[in-house]
Amino acid sequence: MKPVGECSARNGMCTSMDGSPAVMNDGGPGEGSGAACCHRAGDEFYMREALKCAKRAFAKGEAPVGAVIVKGGAIIARAHNEREAKQDATLHAEMTAIRKACKKLGLWRLTGCVMYVTLEPCAMCAGAAVLARLDRVVYGASDPKAGACGTVLDVIGAPGLNHRPEVSQGVMRGDCASLLTSFFTKLRKKPPSPMIDPLGNGGQQSE
């Protein structure tokens, strides 16, 4: 194990849930979690997989947010936004990924699982991560309008919860934000439609 210095964790430093300095695994994708750390070996690998899902959403005219859930080094669920296609407000990438993972494992408790998502989860999705007992949530771009992992709200970090997943942010932030910006820029050039940029500030964030 090697100490990890400054990074883009919630408070700018890698820390474990108890506030102690964190350490990073030396291993690659699929290695056990070992100790708590904001960014770990393998995070970019899995975030790239989430970005692939987000790009599929982009191609379908959905806000480009993708998510994957990993257990024991294997991806057990992949999903992207489907809210527009199915006209269902709950079909964010995280919600669909959690449903798929529960079905795959035959369990509602996703203990030992990590969710990678390209955009900071909203209140609904952050709450679902808590209820599903995910070990960790890793996201790329922060959401200044709806982010519920410490930006606007801190659903996961709320005191009194009986389970709080670890949260890591900023993994491939630039790539994740760029995809969202490109999508909403393209959207603005089209004739008016029911789907608009919910931010009105460059389209970087929010599902």
PDB file of C-alpha atoms in Angstrom, residues 49-136:
ATOM      1  CA  GLU A  49     -16.953   1.679 -19.341  1.00  0.00           C
ATOM      2  CA  ALA A  50     -19.535   4.032 -17.842  1.00  0.00           C
ATOM      3  CA  LEU A  51     -18.623   6.602 -20.501  1.00  0.00           C
ATOM      4  CA  LYS A  52     -19.333   4.014 -23.196  1.00  0.00           C
ATOM      5  CA  CYS A  53     -22.840   3.717 -21.773  1.00  0.00           C
ATOM      6  CA  ALA A  54     -23.175   7.504 -21.702  1.00  0.00           C
ATOM      7  CA  LYS A  55     -22.191   7.698 -25.363  1.00  0.00           C
ATOM      8  CA  ARG A  56     -24.940   5.224 -26.211  1.00  0.00           C
ATOM      9  CA  ALA A  57     -27.392   7.550 -24.476  1.00  0.00           C
ATOM     10  CA  PHE A  58     -26.024  10.467 -26.503  1.00  0.00           C
ATOM     11  CA  ALA A  59     -26.606   8.550 -29.738  1.00  0.00           C
ATOM     12  CA  LYS A  60     -30.225   7.946 -28.720  1.00  0.00           C
ATOM     13  CA  GLY A  61     -30.909  11.579 -27.866  1.00  0.00           C
ATOM     14  CA  GLU A  62     -30.812  11.041 -24.111  1.00  0.00           C
ATOM     15  CA  ALA A  63     -28.798  13.138 -21.679  1.00  0.00           C
ATOM     16  CA  PRO A  64     -25.454  11.305 -21.836  1.00  0.00           C
ATOM     17  CA  VAL A  65     -25.090   9.770 -18.390  1.00  0.00           C
ATOM     18  CA  GLY A  66     -23.877   6.200 -18.004  1.00  0.00           C
ATOM     19  CA  ALA A  67     -23.294   3.881 -15.085  1.00  0.00           C
ATOM     20  CA  VAL A  68     -21.768   0.503 -14.366  1.00  0.00           C
ATOM     21  CA  ILE A  69     -21.792  -1.574 -11.194  1.00  0.00           C
ATOM     22  CA  VAL A  70     -18.784  -3.706 -10.325  1.00  0.00           C
ATOM     23  CA  LYS A  71     -18.460  -6.622  -7.914  1.00  0.00           C
ATOM     24  CA  GLY A  72     -15.266  -8.584  -7.427  1.00  0.00           C
ATOM     25  CA  GLY A  73     -13.689  -6.901 -10.444  1.00  0.00           C
ATOM     26  CA  ALA A  74     -16.517  -7.899 -12.808  1.00  0.00           C
ATOM     27  CA  ILE A  75     -19.068  -5.542 -14.296  1.00  0.00           C
ATOM     28  CA  ILE A  76     -22.468  -6.942 -13.357  1.00  0.00           C
ATOM     29  CA  ALA A  77     -24.656  -4.105 -14.672  1.00  0.00           C
ATOM     30  CA  ARG A  78     -24.467  -1.413 -17.333  1.00  0.00           C
ATOM     31  CA  ALA A  79     -27.020   1.312 -17.956  1.00  0.00           C
ATOM     32  CA  HIS A  80     -27.641   4.750 -19.393  1.00  0.00           C
ATOM     33  CA  ASN A  81     -30.379   7.350 -19.159  1.00  0.00           C
ATOM     34  CA  GLU A  82     -33.673   6.282 -20.727  1.00  0.00           C
ATOM     35  CA  ARG A  83     -35.965   8.951 -19.336  1.00  0.00           C
ATOM     36  CA  GLU A  84     -36.923  10.456 -22.689  1.00  0.00           C
ATOM     37  CA  ALA A  85     -37.330   7.193 -24.584  1.00  0.00           C
ATOM     38  CA  LYS A  86     -39.615   5.667 -21.962  1.00  0.00           C
ATOM     39  CA  GLN A  87     -41.021   8.888 -20.494  1.00  0.00           C
ATOM     40  CA  ASP A  88     -40.208   7.708 -16.991  1.00  0.00           C
ATOM     41  CA  ALA A  89     -38.690  10.206 -14.566  1.00  0.00           C
ATOM     42  CA  THR A  90     -37.011   7.429 -12.571  1.00  0.00           C
ATOM     43  CA  LEU A  91     -35.000   5.971 -15.438  1.00  0.00           C
ATOM     44  CA  HIS A  92     -31.692   7.596 -14.643  1.00  0.00           C
ATOM     45  CA  ALA A  93     -28.635   5.502 -15.419  1.00  0.00           C
ATOM     46  CA  GLU A  94     -27.979   4.751 -11.737  1.00  0.00           C
ATOM     47  CA  MET A  95     -31.503   3.524 -11.055  1.00  0.00           C
ATOM     48  CA  THR A  96     -31.460   1.140 -13.999  1.00  0.00           C
ATOM     49  CA  ALA A  97     -27.973  -0.102 -13.111  1.00  0.00           C
ATOM     50  CA  ILE A  98     -29.051  -0.820  -9.525  1.00  0.00           C
ATOM     51  CA  ARG A  99     -32.129  -2.717 -10.720  1.00  0.00           C
ATOM     52  CA  LYS A 100     -30.023  -4.779 -13.122  1.00  0.00           C
ATOM     53  CA  ALA A 101     -27.423  -5.562 -10.458  1.00  0.00           C
ATOM     54  CA  CYS A 102     -30.093  -6.662  -7.974  1.00  0.00           C
ATOM     55  CA  LYS A 103     -31.614  -8.939 -10.613  1.00  0.00           C
ATOM     56  CA  LYS A 104     -28.209 -10.342 -11.539  1.00  0.00           C
ATOM     57  CA  LEU A 105     -27.323 -11.192  -7.938  1.00  0.00           C
ATOM     58  CA  GLY A 106     -30.835 -12.083  -6.828  1.00  0.00           C
ATOM     59  CA  LEU A 107     -30.396  -9.727  -3.881  1.00  0.00           C
ATOM     60  CA  TRP A 108     -31.495  -6.221  -2.984  1.00  0.00           C
ATOM     61  CA  ARG A 109     -28.367  -5.667  -0.912  1.00  0.00           C
ATOM     62  CA  LEU A 110     -25.471  -4.794  -3.200  1.00  0.00           C
ATOM     63  CA  THR A 111     -22.837  -5.301  -0.526  1.00  0.00           C
ATOM     64  CA  GLY A 112     -19.352  -5.452  -2.014  1.00  0.00           C
ATOM     65  CA  CYS A 113     -20.424  -3.514  -5.110  1.00  0.00           C
ATOM     66  CA  VAL A 114     -19.131  -0.216  -6.489  1.00  0.00           C
ATOM     67  CA  MET A 115     -21.115   2.026  -8.817  1.00  0.00           C
ATOM     68  CA  TYR A 116     -19.321   4.187 -11.387  1.00  0.00           C
ATOM     69  CA  VAL A 117     -21.396   6.959 -12.936  1.00  0.00           C
ATOM     70  CA  THR A 118     -20.377   9.785 -15.229  1.00  0.00           C
ATOM     71  CA  LEU A 119     -22.424  12.484 -13.444  1.00  0.00           C
ATOM     72  CA  GLU A 120     -22.912  13.106  -9.728  1.00  0.00           C
ATOM     73  CA  PRO A 121     -26.091  11.303  -8.633  1.00  0.00           C
ATOM     74  CA  CYS A 122     -29.232  13.292  -7.887  1.00  0.00           C
ATOM     75  CA  ALA A 123     -31.184  12.910  -4.639  1.00  0.00           C
ATOM     76  CA  MET A 124     -33.172   9.973  -6.003  1.00  0.00           C
ATOM     77  CA  CYS A 125     -30.118   8.070  -7.191  1.00  0.00           C
ATOM     78  CA  ALA A 126     -28.008   8.878  -4.147  1.00  0.00           C
ATOM     79  CA  GLY A 127     -30.833   7.620  -1.955  1.00  0.00           C
ATOM     80  CA  ALA A 128     -31.047   4.437  -3.990  1.00  0.00           C
ATOM     81  CA  ALA A 129     -27.297   3.908  -3.545  1.00  0.00           C
ATOM     82  CA  VAL A 130     -27.762   4.113   0.221  1.00  0.00           C
ATOM     83  CA  LEU A 131     -30.765   1.787   0.257  1.00  0.00           C
ATOM     84  CA  ALA A 132     -29.004  -0.738  -1.987  1.00  0.00           C
ATOM     85  CA  ARG A 133     -26.080  -0.832   0.465  1.00  0.00           C
ATOM     86  CA  LEU A 134     -23.490  -0.065  -2.204  1.00  0.00           C
ATOM     87  CA  ASP A 135     -19.959  -0.002  -0.792  1.00  0.00           C
ATOM     88  CA  ARG A 136     -18.845   2.939  -2.888  1.00  0.00           C
TER      89      ARG A 136
END
